[in-house]
Amino acid sequence: MAKIISLANQKGGVGKTTTAINLSAALAKEGLRVLLVDADPQANASSGLGIDIRNLEATIYECLVNGIDPKLAIQHTSVEGLDLIPSHIDLVGAEIEMLGIEDRENIMKRILGSVEENYDYILIDCSPSLGLITVNALTASSSVVIPVQAEFFALEGIAKLLNTIKIIKSKLNPSLRIEGFLITMFDNRLRLSTQVYEEVRKHFGDLVFQTVITRNVRLSEAPSHGLCVMDYDPSSKGAKNYSQLAKELLQRQKK
């Protein structure tokens, strides 16, 4: 059975999709079978892995709203061992369309339940909101990774997300836990980055990953080439950071 992990933070621009793409790829490069679910209407994780979203017959939208078999939506990527269920701009309206579906908070759980035996890990790239699709992702997940930008307002909005997680734990998914807080866009030249890291550690202790994702131009360039950073520039700091993060995540699973 796959370990299902959501990447969530309702604050945009924190490196969530970058992490979804590159952590998925790094896990696949560790020899694991990985499925990335792009549950963000912006579909950046899909295009960032080289999938042409204009010519797709089935996406996560059709799975959620029309109940199509997710196997029909799965795309192979250029990374061996990494598959993708792509997103589409239509996902913007999906939450309204899902309102009439019975047991609507568990739709994603049912979708992933039909494919999880084929994978070791399923990662879900959530949209920067706490709407019904994010609730679905968290209900389907065993844990959540929360990317936190190493900037002044880093902790802003985290309380809201933690409250959402608490509600989902109490009402929909008692086994949901926080896998870890991941500091992104870290700049060693700035004292502020270190202060933010220390502040997050002070609040959340061992829940904070030791690995930090440093600011790296290769990380920004890779998606425009439809590649993960490990394939775009394996010697870059970004590639090393995400390889290290995958190893740390796997180490945590053993505990």
mmCIF file of C-alpha atoms in Angstrom:
data_model
loop_
_atom_site.group_PDB
_atom_site.id
_atom_site.type_symbol
_atom_site.label_atom_id
_atom_site.label_comp_id
_atom_site.label_asym_id
_atom_site.label_seq_id
_atom_site.Cartn_x
_atom_site.Cartn_y
_atom_site.Cartn_z
ATOM 1 C CA MET A 1 0.000 0.000 0.000
ATOM 2 C CA ALA A 2 1.323 3.432 -0.923
ATOM 3 C CA LYS A 3 2.214 6.059 1.612
ATOM 4 C CA ILE A 4 0.096 9.092 0.636
ATOM 5 C CA ILE A 5 1.528 12.532 1.455
ATOM 6 C CA SER A 6 -0.070 15.918 0.746
ATOM 7 C CA LEU A 7 2.010 19.043 0.223
ATOM 8 C CA ALA A 8 -0.098 21.864 1.575
ATOM 9 C CA ASN A 9 0.081 25.527 2.520
ATOM 10 C CA GLN A 10 -2.675 27.971 1.655
ATOM 11 C CA LYS A 11 -0.042 30.706 1.350
ATOM 12 C CA GLY A 12 1.088 30.865 -2.292
ATOM 13 C CA GLY A 13 4.683 31.169 -3.482
ATOM 14 C CA VAL A 14 6.258 29.013 -0.770
ATOM 15 C CA GLY A 15 7.841 26.436 -3.086
ATOM 16 C CA LYS A 16 5.069 23.854 -2.729
ATOM 17 C CA THR A 17 4.890 22.800 -6.392
ATOM 18 C CA THR A 18 8.690 22.912 -6.759
ATOM 19 C CA THR A 19 8.845 20.544 -3.788
ATOM 20 C CA ALA A 20 6.072 18.312 -5.170
ATOM 21 C CA ILE A 21 7.917 17.875 -8.484
ATOM 22 C CA ASN A 22 11.423 17.430 -7.121
ATOM 23 C CA LEU A 23 10.659 15.368 -4.013
ATOM 24 C CA SER A 24 8.589 12.989 -6.189
ATOM 25 C CA ALA A 25 11.433 12.724 -8.684
ATOM 26 C CA ALA A 26 14.037 12.270 -5.937
ATOM 27 C CA LEU A 27 11.999 9.421 -4.388
ATOM 28 C CA ALA A 28 11.695 7.793 -7.830
ATOM 29 C CA LYS A 29 15.476 8.068 -8.245
ATOM 30 C CA GLU A 30 15.800 6.162 -4.949
ATOM 31 C CA GLY A 31 14.191 3.246 -6.800
ATOM 32 C CA LEU A 32 10.632 3.761 -5.540
ATOM 33 C CA ARG A 33 7.403 3.749 -7.566
ATOM 34 C CA VAL A 34 5.895 7.222 -7.200
ATOM 35 C CA LEU A 35 2.655 8.852 -8.328
ATOM 36 C CA LEU A 36 2.327 12.650 -8.213
ATOM 37 C CA VAL A 37 -1.245 13.980 -8.197
ATOM 38 C CA ASP A 38 -1.534 17.567 -9.422
ATOM 39 C CA ALA A 39 -4.528 18.885 -7.471
ATOM 40 C CA ASP A 40 -3.865 22.560 -8.254
ATOM 41 C CA PRO A 41 -5.888 24.213 -11.082
ATOM 42 C CA GLN A 42 -2.746 26.107 -12.141
ATOM 43 C CA ALA A 43 -1.381 22.708 -13.277
ATOM 44 C CA ASN A 44 2.219 23.832 -12.716
ATOM 45 C CA ALA A 45 3.340 20.412 -11.497
ATOM 46 C CA SER A 46 1.997 18.913 -14.750
ATOM 47 C CA SER A 47 3.698 21.376 -17.101
ATOM 48 C CA GLY A 48 6.824 21.345 -14.893
ATOM 49 C CA LEU A 49 7.209 17.642 -15.668
ATOM 50 C CA GLY A 50 6.841 18.186 -19.402
ATOM 51 C CA ILE A 51 3.167 17.186 -19.770
ATOM 52 C CA ASP A 52 1.244 19.153 -22.423
ATOM 53 C CA ILE A 53 -1.978 19.825 -20.513
ATOM 54 C CA ARG A 54 -3.783 21.159 -23.620
ATOM 55 C CA ASN A 55 -4.077 17.739 -25.231
ATOM 56 C CA LEU A 56 -5.215 15.533 -22.367
ATOM 57 C CA GLU A 57 -8.411 13.491 -22.452
ATOM 58 C CA ALA A 58 -8.439 12.800 -18.720
ATOM 59 C CA THR A 59 -7.099 14.691 -15.700
ATOM 60 C CA ILE A 60 -7.757 14.763 -11.952
ATOM 61 C CA TYR A 61 -10.790 16.947 -12.786
ATOM 62 C CA GLU A 62 -12.537 14.116 -14.684
ATOM 63 C CA CYS A 63 -11.654 11.692 -11.878
ATOM 64 C CA LEU A 64 -13.133 13.940 -9.179
ATOM 65 C CA VAL A 65 -16.220 15.212 -10.991
ATOM 66 C CA ASN A 66 -17.110 12.521 -13.538
ATOM 67 C CA GLY A 67 -15.838 9.494 -11.666
ATOM 68 C CA ILE A 68 -13.580 8.234 -14.456
ATOM 69 C CA ASP A 69 -11.025 5.532 -13.708
ATOM 70 C CA PRO A 70 -7.792 7.256 -12.550
ATOM 71 C CA LYS A 71 -5.780 4.700 -14.552
ATOM 72 C CA LEU A 72 -7.041 6.503 -17.677
ATOM 73 C CA ALA A 73 -5.591 9.798 -16.408
ATOM 74 C CA ILE A 74 -2.136 8.539 -15.391
ATOM 75 C CA GLN A 75 0.738 9.865 -17.504
ATOM 76 C CA HIS A 76 4.288 8.519 -17.501
ATOM 77 C CA THR A 77 6.967 11.187 -17.052
ATOM 78 C CA SER A 78 10.560 11.357 -18.263
ATOM 79 C CA VAL A 79 11.676 10.298 -14.759
ATOM 80 C CA GLU A 80 11.779 6.516 -14.525
ATOM 81 C CA GLY A 81 9.401 5.314 -11.797
ATOM 82 C CA LEU A 82 7.459 8.602 -11.615
ATOM 83 C CA ASP A 83 3.879 8.811 -12.904
ATOM 84 C CA LEU A 84 1.545 11.795 -12.827
ATOM 85 C CA ILE A 85 -2.188 12.433 -12.683
ATOM 86 C CA PRO A 86 -2.255 15.880 -14.314
ATOM 87 C CA SER A 87 -4.446 18.854 -13.517
ATOM 88 C CA HIS A 88 -6.466 21.219 -15.684
ATOM 89 C CA ILE A 89 -7.813 24.772 -15.382
ATOM 90 C CA ASP A 90 -11.337 23.227 -15.196
ATOM 91 C CA LEU A 91 -10.426 22.183 -11.651
ATOM 92 C CA VAL A 92 -11.226 25.782 -10.621
ATOM 93 C CA GLY A 93 -14.947 24.964 -10.811
ATOM 94 C CA ALA A 94 -14.707 21.416 -9.501
ATOM 95 C CA GLU A 95 -15.453 22.298 -5.882
ATOM 96 C CA ILE A 96 -18.898 23.648 -6.809
ATOM 97 C CA GLU A 97 -19.616 20.609 -9.000
ATOM 98 C CA MET A 98 -18.547 18.268 -6.170
ATOM 99 C CA LEU A 99 -21.056 19.771 -3.731
ATOM 100 C CA GLY A 100 -23.822 17.525 -5.053
ATOM 101 C CA ILE A 101 -21.770 14.321 -4.741
ATOM 102 C CA GLU A 102 -22.455 12.109 -1.752
ATOM 103 C CA ASP A 103 -19.598 11.709 0.746
ATOM 104 C CA ARG A 104 -17.754 14.405 -1.216
ATOM 105 C CA GLU A 105 -14.832 14.714 1.240
ATOM 106 C CA ASN A 106 -13.754 11.151 0.432
ATOM 107 C CA ILE A 107 -13.703 11.297 -3.382
ATOM 108 C CA MET A 108 -9.895 11.606 -3.606
ATOM 109 C CA LYS A 109 -9.491 8.750 -1.122
ATOM 110 C CA ARG A 110 -11.608 6.480 -3.350
ATOM 111 C CA ILE A 111 -9.688 7.566 -6.475
ATOM 112 C CA LEU A 112 -6.292 6.829 -4.950
ATOM 113 C CA GLY A 113 -7.537 3.624 -3.327
ATOM 114 C CA SER A 114 -7.957 2.107 -6.784
ATOM 115 C CA VAL A 115 -4.306 2.718 -7.805
ATOM 116 C CA GLU A 116 -2.292 2.813 -4.576
ATOM 117 C CA GLU A 117 -1.207 -0.835 -4.760
ATOM 118 C CA ASN A 118 0.868 0.095 -7.833
ATOM 119 C CA TYR A 119 2.986 2.665 -5.949
ATOM 120 C CA ASP A 120 5.221 3.049 -2.904
ATOM 121 C CA TYR A 121 4.489 6.777 -2.548
ATOM 122 C CA ILE A 122 1.686 9.033 -3.745
ATOM 123 C CA LEU A 123 2.305 12.782 -3.364
ATOM 124 C CA ILE A 124 -0.499 15.313 -3.786
ATOM 125 C CA ASP A 125 0.314 18.888 -4.804
ATOM 126 C CA CYS A 126 -2.521 20.873 -3.195
ATOM 127 C CA SER A 127 -3.732 24.264 -4.386
ATOM 128 C CA PRO A 128 -2.907 27.336 -2.253
ATOM 129 C CA SER A 129 -6.318 27.271 -0.540
ATOM 130 C CA LEU A 130 -8.130 25.290 2.132
ATOM 131 C CA GLY A 131 -11.122 24.427 -0.068
ATOM 132 C CA LEU A 132 -12.874 21.126 -0.712
ATOM 133 C CA ILE A 133 -10.140 19.674 -2.947
ATOM 134 C CA THR A 134 -7.460 20.312 -0.310
ATOM 135 C CA VAL A 135 -9.801 18.787 2.301
ATOM 136 C CA ASN A 136 -10.121 15.760 -0.035
ATOM 137 C CA ALA A 137 -6.330 15.505 -0.339
ATOM 138 C CA LEU A 138 -5.801 15.663 3.426
ATOM 139 C CA THR A 139 -8.585 13.133 4.032
ATOM 140 C CA ALA A 140 -6.874 10.714 1.616
ATOM 141 C CA SER A 141 -3.382 11.228 3.088
ATOM 142 C CA SER A 142 -1.481 9.564 5.875
ATOM 143 C CA SER A 143 0.595 12.714 6.400
ATOM 144 C CA VAL A 144 1.244 16.256 5.222
ATOM 145 C CA VAL A 145 4.449 18.130 4.367
ATOM 146 C CA ILE A 146 4.140 21.894 4.953
ATOM 147 C CA PRO A 147 6.610 24.029 2.964
ATOM 148 C CA VAL A 148 7.487 27.262 4.795
ATOM 149 C CA GLN A 149 9.266 30.106 3.043
ATOM 150 C CA ALA A 150 12.292 31.508 4.892
ATOM 151 C CA GLU A 151 10.852 35.028 4.899
ATOM 152 C CA PHE A 152 9.388 37.492 7.370
ATOM 153 C CA PHE A 153 5.747 36.339 7.168
ATOM 154 C CA ALA A 154 6.675 32.638 7.213
ATOM 155 C CA LEU A 155 4.403 31.657 10.091
ATOM 156 C CA GLU A 156 1.498 33.744 8.849
ATOM 157 C CA GLY A 157 -1.450 31.520 8.014
ATOM 158 C CA ILE A 158 0.107 28.332 9.391
ATOM 159 C CA ALA A 159 -2.287 28.471 12.358
ATOM 160 C CA LYS A 160 -5.191 28.298 9.909
ATOM 161 C CA LEU A 161 -3.722 25.273 8.163
ATOM 162 C CA LEU A 162 -3.003 23.547 11.486
ATOM 163 C CA ASN A 163 -6.598 24.182 12.543
ATOM 164 C CA THR A 164 -7.848 22.640 9.270
ATOM 165 C CA ILE A 165 -5.624 19.599 9.882
ATOM 166 C CA LYS A 166 -7.015 19.328 13.425
ATOM 167 C CA ILE A 167 -10.617 19.416 12.151
ATOM 168 C CA ILE A 168 -9.877 16.797 9.479
ATOM 169 C CA LYS A 169 -8.219 14.583 12.109
ATOM 170 C CA SER A 170 -11.256 14.824 14.388
ATOM 171 C CA LYS A 171 -13.958 14.392 11.726
ATOM 172 C CA LEU A 172 -12.567 12.679 8.597
ATOM 173 C CA ASN A 173 -9.097 11.170 8.980
ATOM 174 C CA PRO A 174 -7.955 10.329 12.539
ATOM 175 C CA SER A 175 -4.616 8.932 11.317
ATOM 176 C CA LEU A 176 -3.519 12.146 9.540
ATOM 177 C CA ARG A 177 -0.275 13.523 10.930
ATOM 178 C CA ILE A 178 2.233 16.220 10.098
ATOM 179 C CA GLU A 179 5.188 14.648 8.303
ATOM 180 C CA GLY A 180 7.218 17.809 8.680
ATOM 181 C CA PHE A 181 7.737 21.495 8.043
ATOM 182 C CA LEU A 182 10.137 22.164 5.181
ATOM 183 C CA ILE A 183 12.030 25.452 5.054
ATOM 184 C CA THR A 184 12.263 26.646 1.427
ATOM 185 C CA MET A 185 13.985 29.557 -0.353
ATOM 186 C CA PHE A 186 16.646 29.636 2.351
ATOM 187 C CA ASP A 187 19.448 32.152 1.754
ATOM 188 C CA ASN A 188 22.548 31.585 3.941
ATOM 189 C CA ARG A 189 23.683 35.152 3.269
ATOM 190 C CA LEU A 190 20.627 36.558 5.045
ATOM 191 C CA ARG A 191 20.381 36.590 8.807
ATOM 192 C CA LEU A 192 16.596 36.631 8.387
ATOM 193 C CA SER A 193 16.626 33.128 6.832
ATOM 194 C CA THR A 194 18.438 31.721 9.859
ATOM 195 C CA GLN A 195 16.082 33.561 12.215
ATOM 196 C CA VAL A 196 13.019 32.139 10.435
ATOM 197 C CA TYR A 197 14.477 28.621 10.567
ATOM 198 C CA GLU A 198 15.191 28.979 14.301
ATOM 199 C CA GLU A 199 11.704 30.405 14.916
ATOM 200 C CA VAL A 200 10.019 27.499 13.142
ATOM 201 C CA ARG A 201 12.254 25.027 15.044
ATOM 202 C CA LYS A 202 11.306 26.742 18.297
ATOM 203 C CA HIS A 203 7.596 26.296 17.520
ATOM 204 C CA PHE A 204 7.642 22.822 15.984
ATOM 205 C CA GLY A 205 10.877 21.143 17.131
ATOM 206 C CA ASP A 206 11.658 17.802 15.493
ATOM 207 C CA LEU A 207 8.745 18.210 13.085
ATOM 208 C CA VAL A 208 11.002 20.544 11.082
ATOM 209 C CA PHE A 209 13.091 18.757 8.441
ATOM 210 C CA GLN A 210 16.847 19.081 8.944
ATOM 211 C CA THR A 211 17.142 19.562 5.172
ATOM 212 C CA VAL A 212 16.485 23.109 3.980
ATOM 213 C CA ILE A 213 15.885 24.070 0.353
ATOM 214 C CA THR A 214 18.227 26.900 -0.523
ATOM 215 C CA ARG A 215 17.504 29.577 -3.115
ATOM 216 C CA ASN A 216 18.841 28.234 -6.390
ATOM 217 C CA VAL A 217 18.424 29.566 -9.921
ATOM 218 C CA ARG A 218 18.473 26.014 -11.368
ATOM 219 C CA LEU A 219 15.341 25.187 -9.374
ATOM 220 C CA SER A 220 13.547 28.097 -11.043
ATOM 221 C CA GLU A 221 14.795 27.207 -14.534
ATOM 222 C CA ALA A 222 14.085 23.461 -14.526
ATOM 223 C CA PRO A 223 10.238 23.571 -14.871
ATOM 224 C CA SER A 224 10.410 25.715 -18.019
ATOM 225 C CA HIS A 225 12.314 22.809 -19.607
ATOM 226 C CA GLY A 226 9.752 20.281 -18.335
ATOM 227 C CA LEU A 227 12.386 18.641 -16.136
ATOM 228 C CA CYS A 228 12.979 17.952 -12.473
ATOM 229 C CA VAL A 229 16.097 19.689 -11.153
ATOM 230 C CA MET A 230 17.988 16.372 -10.804
ATOM 231 C CA ASP A 231 17.744 15.862 -14.576
ATOM 232 C CA TYR A 232 18.186 19.526 -15.482
ATOM 233 C CA ASP A 233 21.351 20.029 -13.431
ATOM 234 C CA PRO A 234 22.259 17.094 -11.158
ATOM 235 C CA SER A 235 25.238 18.953 -9.685
ATOM 236 C CA SER A 236 23.182 21.991 -8.600
ATOM 237 C CA LYS A 237 22.468 22.856 -4.984
ATOM 238 C CA GLY A 238 18.731 22.409 -5.620
ATOM 239 C CA ALA A 239 19.250 18.842 -6.904
ATOM 240 C CA LYS A 240 21.375 17.972 -3.861
ATOM 241 C CA ASN A 241 18.835 19.522 -1.467
ATOM 242 C CA TYR A 242 15.926 17.473 -2.828
ATOM 243 C CA SER A 243 17.946 14.247 -2.973
ATOM 244 C CA GLN A 244 18.847 14.832 0.668
ATOM 245 C CA LEU A 245 15.194 15.587 1.535
ATOM 246 C CA ALA A 246 14.048 12.307 -0.059
ATOM 247 C CA LYS A 247 16.627 10.385 1.996
ATOM 248 C CA GLU A 248 15.552 12.197 5.186
ATOM 249 C CA LEU A 249 11.886 11.451 4.478
ATOM 250 C CA LEU A 250 12.651 7.750 3.949
ATOM 251 C CA GLN A 251 14.698 7.715 7.147
ATOM 252 C CA ARG A 252 11.736 9.171 9.060
ATOM 253 C CA GLN A 253 9.483 6.405 7.723
ATOM 254 C CA LYS A 254 11.713 3.785 9.340
ATOM 255 C CA LYS A 255 11.317 5.257 12.819
#
